[in-house]
Amino acid sequence: PPSRRKSVMSSVVRRLVPLARRRAAGGGAAISQTREHHPDPFNPKTTGGWKAAVKEASIPTTKHDEEIQRGLRLGLQGASSINDKTIPTFSRGELPHFAGINTFLKAPYVEDVNDVGNYDVAVVGVPFDGGCTYRAGTRFGPQGIRRISALYTPYNYERGIDLREQMTLADVGDVFTIPANLEKSFDQISNAVAHIASTGAFPVILGGDHSIGFPTVRGIASVTSKKIGIIHVDRHADIQEFDMDERMHTTPYFHATNLPNVPAKNLVQIGIGGWQVPRPAVGNMIERETNIFTMEDIEKNGIEKIAEMALERAWDGTDAVYLSYDIDSIEAAFVPGTGWPEPGGLLPREALKLVGLVAAEGLCGMEVVEVSPPYDHADITSLMGLRICVDVMGSMVAHGVMGKHKEIIDKPFVPF
C-alpha cells in the first residue's frame, strides 16, 4: 500500500541522511548508528593497507643500496651543491624516472646472451607485425612497453614484494625479426626463446602481434620432453590453420597445438567473443576440444572461478603452463593502442586479478602481445601491457614459484 511504501522510504532516508543535516532540519537528538558490515573504524590496523605498510620493513634494501653505490662509482659523484649524496652526476639507475636508457624496468642490459642464465627472468622483445591482418604497429610494442616501464619502481605495495630484491632480472634486447617474412621470423623467435628457456631463465616476451604465439611456444617446447598447457587470454580465437594463405596472427594456436608435447585439450582460451571471431576458427575449436570461456562465462562465474577452472584444465596431465596475454582482451576503452580493438572485454582490475591467480601456480614463460603504440594515447596501452608482466612476476615471487619451470628443461638447445 502507498502508506507502507512511504513508511519504508522514510525509514531508509532517515538512516542515510547525515546526523548533522537531520539536526539542522529539526530532527531532534542524534541517534547512534552502528554499521556492522563496515570494518571497525577505530581499528584501522586490520586493513590490508596497514598490513602492507608493516610488511615493507621486512623487505631488504641490499640491491637498492648496491645500485646507488654503482651509480656513484660509474656516474660520478654529484655536484657539491647537491645535499643528497646518493645522487650521481650522470643518471645510472632507477632515478630520475624520466631519464636514462629505457631497458625493461631499467634492468641490466645483457648484450652477451650467453650470460642470460645468470638471471631468474629474461625480458626479450619481439618487434614483429608481419602477421597483422588489419592495423600494423605492434613492431613498436617492445619499445613502448620499455619506455613506460621507466615509470615504475620494482616494489609493489599491496603484495609487499620488491622484484629488485627478491629476484634477478635482465633485458636481453630484441629478436632480429625479418620484415615481410613470417616463417624466417618464426625461426628467429623460436631460436631466441629456446636459448633463453634452455638456460633456466624465465622468458618474458614483449610482442609483437599474436602470430608470435606459435614460435614462442615452439621454442620452449623444443627444450623439454614434458607436456605444456597454454592459458590464452584474448577476445579472438586465433586457431585458424591459415588466414589469407599464411600463418597470421589469427592462427598461432592451431599450429602450437600441433606440437607433440602441447596438447589441444590443455589449451584454455579466456575472453573469446564479440564480432571478430572468424567462423573458420570455430570448427577447429570444436574438433580439438579446446576450453573456451566467453565474457559471459566470466560475468556468470567470476574471475576467481574462471581462473580455477582454467588452471584445472591447463594443468591436467601437463608439467608446465605458458601464459599468452593479448592486450585486446581488455575493454577497448582502456587499450586503444591495439590492432583489433573489441569492446566488451575485461576491466583492467579483472585482468590483473586473473593473471595474478594464474601465475600463482607457476609458469614456464609468458608473452604480452598486440600492443601497438602508434594507435595508443598517453601510453596507456603500453602501461597495461607492462602491468600484466610485472603482476605475473610479482605473483610468482610472492607464491615462491619463480624458477619452478627449470625442472622441465631436460633437452639441450638445438638451433632452428
PDB file of C-alpha atoms in Angstrom, residues 83-344:
ATOM      1  CA  ASN A  83      72.676  17.752  -0.481  1.00  0.00           C
ATOM      2  CA  ASP A  84      71.597  14.164  -1.208  1.00  0.00           C
ATOM      3  CA  LYS A  85      74.942  12.441  -1.629  1.00  0.00           C
ATOM      4  CA  THR A  86      73.363   9.366  -3.232  1.00  0.00           C
ATOM      5  CA  ILE A  87      72.714  11.380  -6.415  1.00  0.00           C
ATOM      6  CA  PRO A  88      75.385  10.981  -9.119  1.00  0.00           C
ATOM      7  CA  THR A  89      76.161  13.477 -11.874  1.00  0.00           C
ATOM      8  CA  PHE A  90      75.083  11.070 -14.619  1.00  0.00           C
ATOM      9  CA  SER A  91      71.881   9.070 -14.201  1.00  0.00           C
ATOM     10  CA  ARG A  92      72.860   5.422 -13.779  1.00  0.00           C
ATOM     11  CA  GLY A  93      69.914   3.786 -12.013  1.00  0.00           C
ATOM     12  CA  GLU A  94      66.190   3.938 -11.361  1.00  0.00           C
ATOM     13  CA  LEU A  95      66.040   7.710 -10.861  1.00  0.00           C
ATOM     14  CA  PRO A  96      65.044  10.039 -12.338  1.00  0.00           C
ATOM     15  CA  HIS A  97      62.189   8.097 -13.950  1.00  0.00           C
ATOM     16  CA  PHE A  98      62.264  10.415 -16.970  1.00  0.00           C
ATOM     17  CA  ALA A  99      65.981   9.887 -17.659  1.00  0.00           C
ATOM     18  CA  GLY A 100      68.300   7.075 -18.622  1.00  0.00           C
ATOM     19  CA  ILE A 101      68.288   4.298 -21.189  1.00  0.00           C
ATOM     20  CA  ASN A 102      64.948   2.505 -21.282  1.00  0.00           C
ATOM     21  CA  THR A 103      65.522  -1.147 -20.672  1.00  0.00           C
ATOM     22  CA  PHE A 104      62.611  -3.007 -19.070  1.00  0.00           C
ATOM     23  CA  LEU A 105      62.263  -1.553 -15.554  1.00  0.00           C
ATOM     24  CA  LYS A 106      65.779  -0.174 -16.118  1.00  0.00           C
ATOM     25  CA  ALA A 107      67.113  -3.687 -15.601  1.00  0.00           C
ATOM     26  CA  PRO A 108      70.663  -4.506 -16.724  1.00  0.00           C
ATOM     27  CA  TYR A 109      71.026  -4.869 -20.482  1.00  0.00           C
ATOM     28  CA  VAL A 110      72.697  -8.212 -21.162  1.00  0.00           C
ATOM     29  CA  GLU A 111      74.396  -7.769 -24.508  1.00  0.00           C
ATOM     30  CA  ASP A 112      76.063 -11.178 -24.350  1.00  0.00           C
ATOM     31  CA  VAL A 113      73.086 -13.567 -24.475  1.00  0.00           C
ATOM     32  CA  ASN A 114      75.341 -16.382 -23.278  1.00  0.00           C
ATOM     33  CA  ASP A 115      75.077 -14.784 -19.831  1.00  0.00           C
ATOM     34  CA  VAL A 116      71.279 -14.912 -19.691  1.00  0.00           C
ATOM     35  CA  GLY A 117      71.306 -17.984 -17.452  1.00  0.00           C
ATOM     36  CA  ASN A 118      72.706 -15.846 -14.637  1.00  0.00           C
ATOM     37  CA  TYR A 119      69.272 -14.269 -14.169  1.00  0.00           C
ATOM     38  CA  ASP A 120      65.911 -15.531 -12.925  1.00  0.00           C
ATOM     39  CA  VAL A 121      63.996 -13.620 -15.609  1.00  0.00           C
ATOM     40  CA  ALA A 122      64.994 -12.542 -19.098  1.00  0.00           C
ATOM     41  CA  VAL A 123      62.876  -9.988 -20.928  1.00  0.00           C
ATOM     42  CA  VAL A 124      63.065 -10.167 -24.718  1.00  0.00           C
ATOM     43  CA  GLY A 125      61.335  -8.020 -27.295  1.00  0.00           C
ATOM     44  CA  VAL A 126      59.831  -9.433 -30.478  1.00  0.00           C
ATOM     45  CA  PRO A 127      59.272  -6.379 -32.727  1.00  0.00           C
ATOM     46  CA  PHE A 128      57.175  -8.057 -35.393  1.00  0.00           C
ATOM     47  CA  ASP A 129      53.846  -7.204 -37.007  1.00  0.00           C
ATOM     48  CA  GLY A 130      54.108  -9.166 -40.227  1.00  0.00           C
ATOM     49  CA  GLY A 131      51.194 -11.293 -39.074  1.00  0.00           C
ATOM     50  CA  CYS A 132      48.764  -8.377 -38.646  1.00  0.00           C
ATOM     51  CA  THR A 133      45.621  -8.576 -40.756  1.00  0.00           C
ATOM     52  CA  TYR A 134      44.322  -5.064 -40.019  1.00  0.00           C
ATOM     53  CA  ARG A 135      46.245  -2.325 -38.178  1.00  0.00           C
ATOM     54  CA  ALA A 136      50.019  -2.742 -38.103  1.00  0.00           C
ATOM     55  CA  GLY A 137      52.271  -1.124 -35.489  1.00  0.00           C
ATOM     56  CA  THR A 138      52.939  -3.851 -32.938  1.00  0.00           C
ATOM     57  CA  ARG A 139      56.562  -3.961 -34.057  1.00  0.00           C
ATOM     58  CA  PHE A 140      56.888  -0.919 -31.796  1.00  0.00           C
ATOM     59  CA  GLY A 141      55.295  -2.743 -28.846  1.00  0.00           C
ATOM     60  CA  PRO A 142      58.560  -3.692 -27.107  1.00  0.00           C
ATOM     61  CA  GLN A 143      59.811  -0.109 -27.330  1.00  0.00           C
ATOM     62  CA  GLY A 144      56.529   1.242 -25.980  1.00  0.00           C
ATOM     63  CA  ILE A 145      56.436  -1.115 -23.015  1.00  0.00           C
ATOM     64  CA  ARG A 146      60.077  -0.488 -22.147  1.00  0.00           C
ATOM     65  CA  ARG A 147      59.627   3.269 -22.389  1.00  0.00           C
ATOM     66  CA  ILE A 148      56.670   3.418 -19.981  1.00  0.00           C
ATOM     67  CA  SER A 149      58.345   0.900 -17.659  1.00  0.00           C
ATOM     68  CA  ALA A 150      60.592   3.756 -16.523  1.00  0.00           C
ATOM     69  CA  LEU A 151      57.524   4.997 -14.641  1.00  0.00           C
ATOM     70  CA  TYR A 152      57.566   2.025 -12.261  1.00  0.00           C
ATOM     71  CA  THR A 153      59.596   1.033  -9.243  1.00  0.00           C
ATOM     72  CA  PRO A 154      60.291  -2.664  -8.586  1.00  0.00           C
ATOM     73  CA  TYR A 155      58.244  -2.515  -5.350  1.00  0.00           C
ATOM     74  CA  ASN A 156      54.549  -3.406  -5.109  1.00  0.00           C
ATOM     75  CA  TYR A 157      52.809  -2.062  -2.046  1.00  0.00           C
ATOM     76  CA  GLU A 158      49.818  -4.410  -1.809  1.00  0.00           C
ATOM     77  CA  ARG A 159      51.822  -7.598  -2.389  1.00  0.00           C
ATOM     78  CA  GLY A 160      54.696  -6.464  -0.211  1.00  0.00           C
ATOM     79  CA  ILE A 161      57.364  -7.559  -2.684  1.00  0.00           C
ATOM     80  CA  ASP A 162      60.328  -5.938  -4.385  1.00  0.00           C
ATOM     81  CA  LEU A 163      61.398  -7.539  -7.660  1.00  0.00           C
ATOM     82  CA  ARG A 164      64.843  -5.989  -7.435  1.00  0.00           C
ATOM     83  CA  GLU A 165      65.455  -7.527  -4.011  1.00  0.00           C
ATOM     84  CA  GLN A 166      63.717 -10.875  -4.437  1.00  0.00           C
ATOM     85  CA  MET A 167      64.721 -11.989  -7.943  1.00  0.00           C
ATOM     86  CA  THR A 168      67.166 -11.115 -10.699  1.00  0.00           C
ATOM     87  CA  LEU A 169      66.027  -9.535 -13.949  1.00  0.00           C
ATOM     88  CA  ALA A 170      67.781  -8.827 -17.235  1.00  0.00           C
ATOM     89  CA  ASP A 171      66.779  -7.285 -20.537  1.00  0.00           C
ATOM     90  CA  VAL A 172      68.358  -9.166 -23.443  1.00  0.00           C
ATOM     91  CA  GLY A 173      67.135  -6.774 -26.136  1.00  0.00           C
ATOM     92  CA  ASP A 174      65.132  -7.724 -29.218  1.00  0.00           C
ATOM     93  CA  VAL A 175      64.959 -10.659 -31.594  1.00  0.00           C
ATOM     94  CA  PHE A 176      66.220  -9.785 -35.085  1.00  0.00           C
ATOM     95  CA  THR A 177      62.951 -10.388 -36.959  1.00  0.00           C
ATOM     96  CA  ILE A 178      62.710 -10.324 -40.746  1.00  0.00           C
ATOM     97  CA  PRO A 179      60.107  -7.857 -42.038  1.00  0.00           C
ATOM     98  CA  ALA A 180      57.645  -9.371 -44.519  1.00  0.00           C
ATOM     99  CA  ASN A 181      58.854 -12.926 -43.918  1.00  0.00           C
ATOM    100  CA  LEU A 182      56.742 -14.792 -41.398  1.00  0.00           C
ATOM    101  CA  GLU A 183      58.493 -18.149 -41.445  1.00  0.00           C
ATOM    102  CA  LYS A 184      62.049 -16.805 -41.158  1.00  0.00           C
ATOM    103  CA  SER A 185      60.904 -14.551 -38.328  1.00  0.00           C
ATOM    104  CA  PHE A 186      59.245 -17.536 -36.631  1.00  0.00           C
ATOM    105  CA  ASP A 187      62.534 -19.428 -36.758  1.00  0.00           C
ATOM    106  CA  GLN A 188      64.384 -16.462 -35.276  1.00  0.00           C
ATOM    107  CA  ILE A 189      61.810 -16.163 -32.487  1.00  0.00           C
ATOM    108  CA  SER A 190      61.901 -19.882 -31.661  1.00  0.00           C
ATOM    109  CA  ASN A 191      65.705 -19.739 -31.662  1.00  0.00           C
ATOM    110  CA  ALA A 192      65.730 -16.878 -29.162  1.00  0.00           C
ATOM    111  CA  VAL A 193      63.094 -18.300 -26.827  1.00  0.00           C
ATOM    112  CA  ALA A 194      64.595 -21.801 -26.900  1.00  0.00           C
ATOM    113  CA  HIS A 195      68.005 -20.390 -25.985  1.00  0.00           C
ATOM    114  CA  ILE A 196      66.608 -18.391 -23.059  1.00  0.00           C
ATOM    115  CA  ALA A 197      64.498 -21.284 -21.780  1.00  0.00           C
ATOM    116  CA  SER A 198      67.368 -23.757 -22.069  1.00  0.00           C
ATOM    117  CA  THR A 199      69.425 -21.691 -19.615  1.00  0.00           C
ATOM    118  CA  GLY A 200      66.720 -21.873 -16.960  1.00  0.00           C
ATOM    119  CA  ALA A 201      65.841 -18.173 -17.178  1.00  0.00           C
ATOM    120  CA  PHE A 202      62.121 -17.407 -17.235  1.00  0.00           C
ATOM    121  CA  PRO A 203      61.270 -15.797 -20.608  1.00  0.00           C
ATOM    122  CA  VAL A 204      59.060 -12.695 -20.582  1.00  0.00           C
ATOM    123  CA  ILE A 205      58.281 -11.878 -24.198  1.00  0.00           C
ATOM    124  CA  LEU A 206      57.137  -8.453 -25.379  1.00  0.00           C
ATOM    125  CA  GLY A 207      55.310  -8.617 -28.722  1.00  0.00           C
ATOM    126  CA  GLY A 208      54.708  -8.108 -31.467  1.00  0.00           C
ATOM    127  CA  ASP A 209      51.479  -9.380 -32.984  1.00  0.00           C
ATOM    128  CA  HIS A 210      49.913 -12.655 -31.901  1.00  0.00           C
ATOM    129  CA  SER A 211      51.388 -14.671 -34.749  1.00  0.00           C
ATOM    130  CA  ILE A 212      54.429 -14.964 -32.460  1.00  0.00           C
ATOM    131  CA  GLY A 213      52.347 -17.167 -30.145  1.00  0.00           C
ATOM    132  CA  PHE A 214      53.310 -20.209 -32.191  1.00  0.00           C
ATOM    133  CA  PRO A 215      57.108 -19.761 -32.381  1.00  0.00           C
ATOM    134  CA  THR A 216      57.370 -18.717 -28.715  1.00  0.00           C
ATOM    135  CA  VAL A 217      55.670 -21.892 -27.520  1.00  0.00           C
ATOM    136  CA  ARG A 218      57.632 -23.919 -30.068  1.00  0.00           C
ATOM    137  CA  GLY A 219      60.869 -22.548 -28.615  1.00  0.00           C
ATOM    138  CA  ILE A 220      60.057 -23.670 -25.072  1.00  0.00           C
ATOM    139  CA  ALA A 221      58.598 -26.994 -26.224  1.00  0.00           C
ATOM    140  CA  SER A 222      61.851 -27.765 -28.057  1.00  0.00           C
ATOM    141  CA  VAL A 223      63.925 -27.872 -24.868  1.00  0.00           C
ATOM    142  CA  THR A 224      61.663 -30.171 -22.875  1.00  0.00           C
ATOM    143  CA  SER A 225      60.132 -33.616 -23.255  1.00  0.00           C
ATOM    144  CA  LYS A 226      57.404 -32.606 -20.815  1.00  0.00           C
ATOM    145  CA  LYS A 227      53.877 -31.540 -21.713  1.00  0.00           C
ATOM    146  CA  ILE A 228      52.893 -27.866 -21.768  1.00  0.00           C
ATOM    147  CA  GLY A 229      49.451 -26.341 -21.305  1.00  0.00           C
ATOM    148  CA  ILE A 230      48.539 -22.871 -22.545  1.00  0.00           C
ATOM    149  CA  ILE A 231      46.337 -20.208 -20.972  1.00  0.00           C
ATOM    150  CA  HIS A 232      45.420 -17.804 -23.746  1.00  0.00           C
ATOM    151  CA  VAL A 233      43.610 -14.585 -22.785  1.00  0.00           C
ATOM    152  CA  ASP A 234      42.100 -12.855 -25.795  1.00  0.00           C
ATOM    153  CA  ARG A 235      38.920 -11.640 -27.475  1.00  0.00           C
ATOM    154  CA  HIS A 236      39.830 -13.678 -30.566  1.00  0.00           C
ATOM    155  CA  ALA A 237      40.124 -17.436 -31.043  1.00  0.00           C
ATOM    156  CA  ASP A 238      43.413 -17.387 -33.025  1.00  0.00           C
ATOM    157  CA  ILE A 239      43.093 -21.036 -34.029  1.00  0.00           C
ATOM    158  CA  GLN A 240      42.602 -20.936 -37.789  1.00  0.00           C
ATOM    159  CA  GLU A 241      45.026 -23.005 -39.831  1.00  0.00           C
ATOM    160  CA  PHE A 242      45.737 -20.186 -42.285  1.00  0.00           C
ATOM    161  CA  ASP A 243      44.480 -16.668 -42.888  1.00  0.00           C
ATOM    162  CA  MET A 244      44.983 -15.176 -46.342  1.00  0.00           C
ATOM    163  CA  ASP A 245      47.141 -18.201 -47.149  1.00  0.00           C
ATOM    164  CA  GLU A 246      49.646 -17.517 -44.337  1.00  0.00           C
ATOM    165  CA  ARG A 247      50.145 -18.220 -40.625  1.00  0.00           C
ATOM    166  CA  MET A 248      48.936 -14.811 -39.496  1.00  0.00           C
ATOM    167  CA  HIS A 249      48.066 -13.562 -36.009  1.00  0.00           C
ATOM    168  CA  THR A 250      44.744 -15.393 -36.272  1.00  0.00           C
ATOM    169  CA  THR A 251      46.461 -18.825 -36.408  1.00  0.00           C
ATOM    170  CA  PRO A 252      49.018 -19.439 -33.615  1.00  0.00           C
ATOM    171  CA  TYR A 253      47.129 -21.997 -31.559  1.00  0.00           C
ATOM    172  CA  PHE A 254      46.283 -24.255 -34.465  1.00  0.00           C
ATOM    173  CA  HIS A 255      49.993 -24.709 -35.023  1.00  0.00           C
ATOM    174  CA  ALA A 256      51.100 -24.610 -31.375  1.00  0.00           C
ATOM    175  CA  THR A 257      48.728 -27.455 -30.521  1.00  0.00           C
ATOM    176  CA  ASN A 258      50.174 -29.471 -33.406  1.00  0.00           C
ATOM    177  CA  LEU A 259      53.401 -29.729 -31.421  1.00  0.00           C
ATOM    178  CA  PRO A 260      53.724 -33.213 -29.909  1.00  0.00           C
ATOM    179  CA  ASN A 261      54.047 -32.010 -26.307  1.00  0.00           C
ATOM    180  CA  VAL A 262      51.435 -29.212 -26.428  1.00  0.00           C
ATOM    181  CA  PRO A 263      48.039 -30.982 -26.275  1.00  0.00           C
ATOM    182  CA  ALA A 264      44.990 -29.120 -27.569  1.00  0.00           C
ATOM    183  CA  LYS A 265      42.942 -30.347 -24.608  1.00  0.00           C
ATOM    184  CA  ASN A 266      45.197 -28.214 -22.386  1.00  0.00           C
ATOM    185  CA  LEU A 267      44.624 -25.016 -24.356  1.00  0.00           C
ATOM    186  CA  VAL A 268      42.412 -22.674 -22.325  1.00  0.00           C
ATOM    187  CA  GLN A 269      41.010 -19.605 -24.078  1.00  0.00           C
ATOM    188  CA  ILE A 270      39.572 -16.849 -21.882  1.00  0.00           C
ATOM    189  CA  GLY A 271      37.545 -13.830 -23.026  1.00  0.00           C
ATOM    190  CA  ILE A 272      36.694 -15.104 -26.510  1.00  0.00           C
ATOM    191  CA  GLY A 273      33.737 -13.426 -28.216  1.00  0.00           C
ATOM    192  CA  GLY A 274      32.335 -10.387 -29.914  1.00  0.00           C
ATOM    193  CA  TRP A 275      32.176  -9.705 -33.629  1.00  0.00           C
ATOM    194  CA  GLN A 276      35.742 -10.643 -34.561  1.00  0.00           C
ATOM    195  CA  VAL A 277      35.870 -14.434 -34.166  1.00  0.00           C
ATOM    196  CA  PRO A 278      36.164 -15.839 -37.709  1.00  0.00           C
ATOM    197  CA  ARG A 279      33.854 -18.782 -38.309  1.00  0.00           C
ATOM    198  CA  PRO A 280      36.671 -20.963 -39.748  1.00  0.00           C
ATOM    199  CA  ALA A 281      38.247 -20.867 -36.277  1.00  0.00           C
ATOM    200  CA  VAL A 282      35.149 -22.245 -34.559  1.00  0.00           C
ATOM    201  CA  GLY A 283      35.315 -25.615 -36.264  1.00  0.00           C
ATOM    202  CA  ASN A 284      38.896 -26.058 -35.105  1.00  0.00           C
ATOM    203  CA  MET A 285      37.928 -25.221 -31.529  1.00  0.00           C
ATOM    204  CA  ILE A 286      35.268 -27.943 -31.643  1.00  0.00           C
ATOM    205  CA  GLU A 287      37.453 -30.505 -33.403  1.00  0.00           C
ATOM    206  CA  ARG A 288      40.357 -30.020 -30.975  1.00  0.00           C
ATOM    207  CA  GLU A 289      38.109 -29.703 -27.918  1.00  0.00           C
ATOM    208  CA  THR A 290      39.816 -26.616 -26.544  1.00  0.00           C
ATOM    209  CA  ASN A 291      38.498 -24.972 -23.384  1.00  0.00           C
ATOM    210  CA  ILE A 292      36.638 -21.752 -24.140  1.00  0.00           C
ATOM    211  CA  PHE A 293      35.396 -19.113 -21.693  1.00  0.00           C
ATOM    212  CA  THR A 294      33.488 -16.116 -23.030  1.00  0.00           C
ATOM    213  CA  MET A 295      32.984 -12.799 -21.276  1.00  0.00           C
ATOM    214  CA  GLU A 296      29.517 -14.024 -20.349  1.00  0.00           C
ATOM    215  CA  ASP A 297      31.110 -17.022 -18.640  1.00  0.00           C
ATOM    216  CA  ILE A 298      33.345 -14.627 -16.726  1.00  0.00           C
ATOM    217  CA  GLU A 299      30.400 -12.452 -15.668  1.00  0.00           C
ATOM    218  CA  LYS A 300      28.419 -15.507 -14.587  1.00  0.00           C
ATOM    219  CA  ASN A 301      31.171 -17.300 -12.670  1.00  0.00           C
ATOM    220  CA  GLY A 302      33.534 -14.524 -11.592  1.00  0.00           C
ATOM    221  CA  ILE A 303      37.269 -14.155 -12.140  1.00  0.00           C
ATOM    222  CA  GLU A 304      38.335 -16.441  -9.304  1.00  0.00           C
ATOM    223  CA  LYS A 305      36.207 -19.349 -10.514  1.00  0.00           C
ATOM    224  CA  ILE A 306      37.306 -18.874 -14.127  1.00  0.00           C
ATOM    225  CA  ALA A 307      40.951 -18.897 -13.021  1.00  0.00           C
ATOM    226  CA  GLU A 308      40.341 -22.052 -11.003  1.00  0.00           C
ATOM    227  CA  MET A 309      38.730 -23.832 -13.960  1.00  0.00           C
ATOM    228  CA  ALA A 310      41.395 -22.578 -16.369  1.00  0.00           C
ATOM    229  CA  LEU A 311      44.198 -23.863 -14.171  1.00  0.00           C
ATOM    230  CA  GLU A 312      42.478 -27.206 -13.733  1.00  0.00           C
ATOM    231  CA  ARG A 313      42.222 -27.715 -17.496  1.00  0.00           C
ATOM    232  CA  ALA A 314      45.646 -26.280 -18.423  1.00  0.00           C
ATOM    233  CA  TRP A 315      47.460 -28.369 -15.790  1.00  0.00           C
ATOM    234  CA  ASP A 316      45.515 -31.594 -16.413  1.00  0.00           C
ATOM    235  CA  GLY A 317      48.238 -34.106 -17.293  1.00  0.00           C
ATOM    236  CA  THR A 318      50.825 -31.431 -18.114  1.00  0.00           C
ATOM    237  CA  ASP A 319      54.059 -30.453 -16.414  1.00  0.00           C
ATOM    238  CA  ALA A 320      54.064 -26.698 -17.084  1.00  0.00           C
ATOM    239  CA  VAL A 321      51.796 -23.904 -18.301  1.00  0.00           C
ATOM    240  CA  TYR A 322      52.551 -20.996 -20.623  1.00  0.00           C
ATOM    241  CA  LEU A 323      50.632 -17.691 -20.477  1.00  0.00           C
ATOM    242  CA  SER A 324      49.817 -15.772 -23.645  1.00  0.00           C
ATOM    243  CA  TYR A 325      48.158 -12.439 -22.914  1.00  0.00           C
ATOM    244  CA  ASP A 326      46.645 -10.476 -25.791  1.00  0.00           C
ATOM    245  CA  ILE A 327      46.098  -6.886 -24.695  1.00  0.00           C
ATOM    246  CA  ASP A 328      42.911  -6.646 -26.775  1.00  0.00           C
ATOM    247  CA  SER A 329      41.218  -8.946 -24.228  1.00  0.00           C
ATOM    248  CA  ILE A 330      40.767  -5.788 -22.162  1.00  0.00           C
ATOM    249  CA  GLU A 331      37.839  -3.435 -22.764  1.00  0.00           C
ATOM    250  CA  ALA A 332      38.765  -1.318 -25.789  1.00  0.00           C
ATOM    251  CA  ALA A 333      38.252   1.960 -23.923  1.00  0.00           C
ATOM    252  CA  PHE A 334      41.285   1.158 -21.768  1.00  0.00           C
ATOM    253  CA  VAL A 335      43.598  -0.128 -24.527  1.00  0.00           C
ATOM    254  CA  PRO A 336      43.201   1.977 -27.683  1.00  0.00           C
ATOM    255  CA  GLY A 337      46.696   1.055 -28.852  1.00  0.00           C
ATOM    256  CA  THR A 338      45.999  -2.328 -30.365  1.00  0.00           C
ATOM    257  CA  GLY A 339      45.393  -3.709 -33.832  1.00  0.00           C
ATOM    258  CA  TRP A 340      41.980  -5.336 -33.341  1.00  0.00           C
ATOM    259  CA  PRO A 341      40.137  -3.473 -30.540  1.00  0.00           C
ATOM    260  CA  GLU A 342      36.907  -5.130 -29.380  1.00  0.00           C
ATOM    261  CA  PRO A 343      34.509  -3.557 -26.842  1.00  0.00           C
ATOM    262  CA  GLY A 344      33.114  -5.636 -24.017  1.00  0.00           C
TER     263      GLY A 344
END
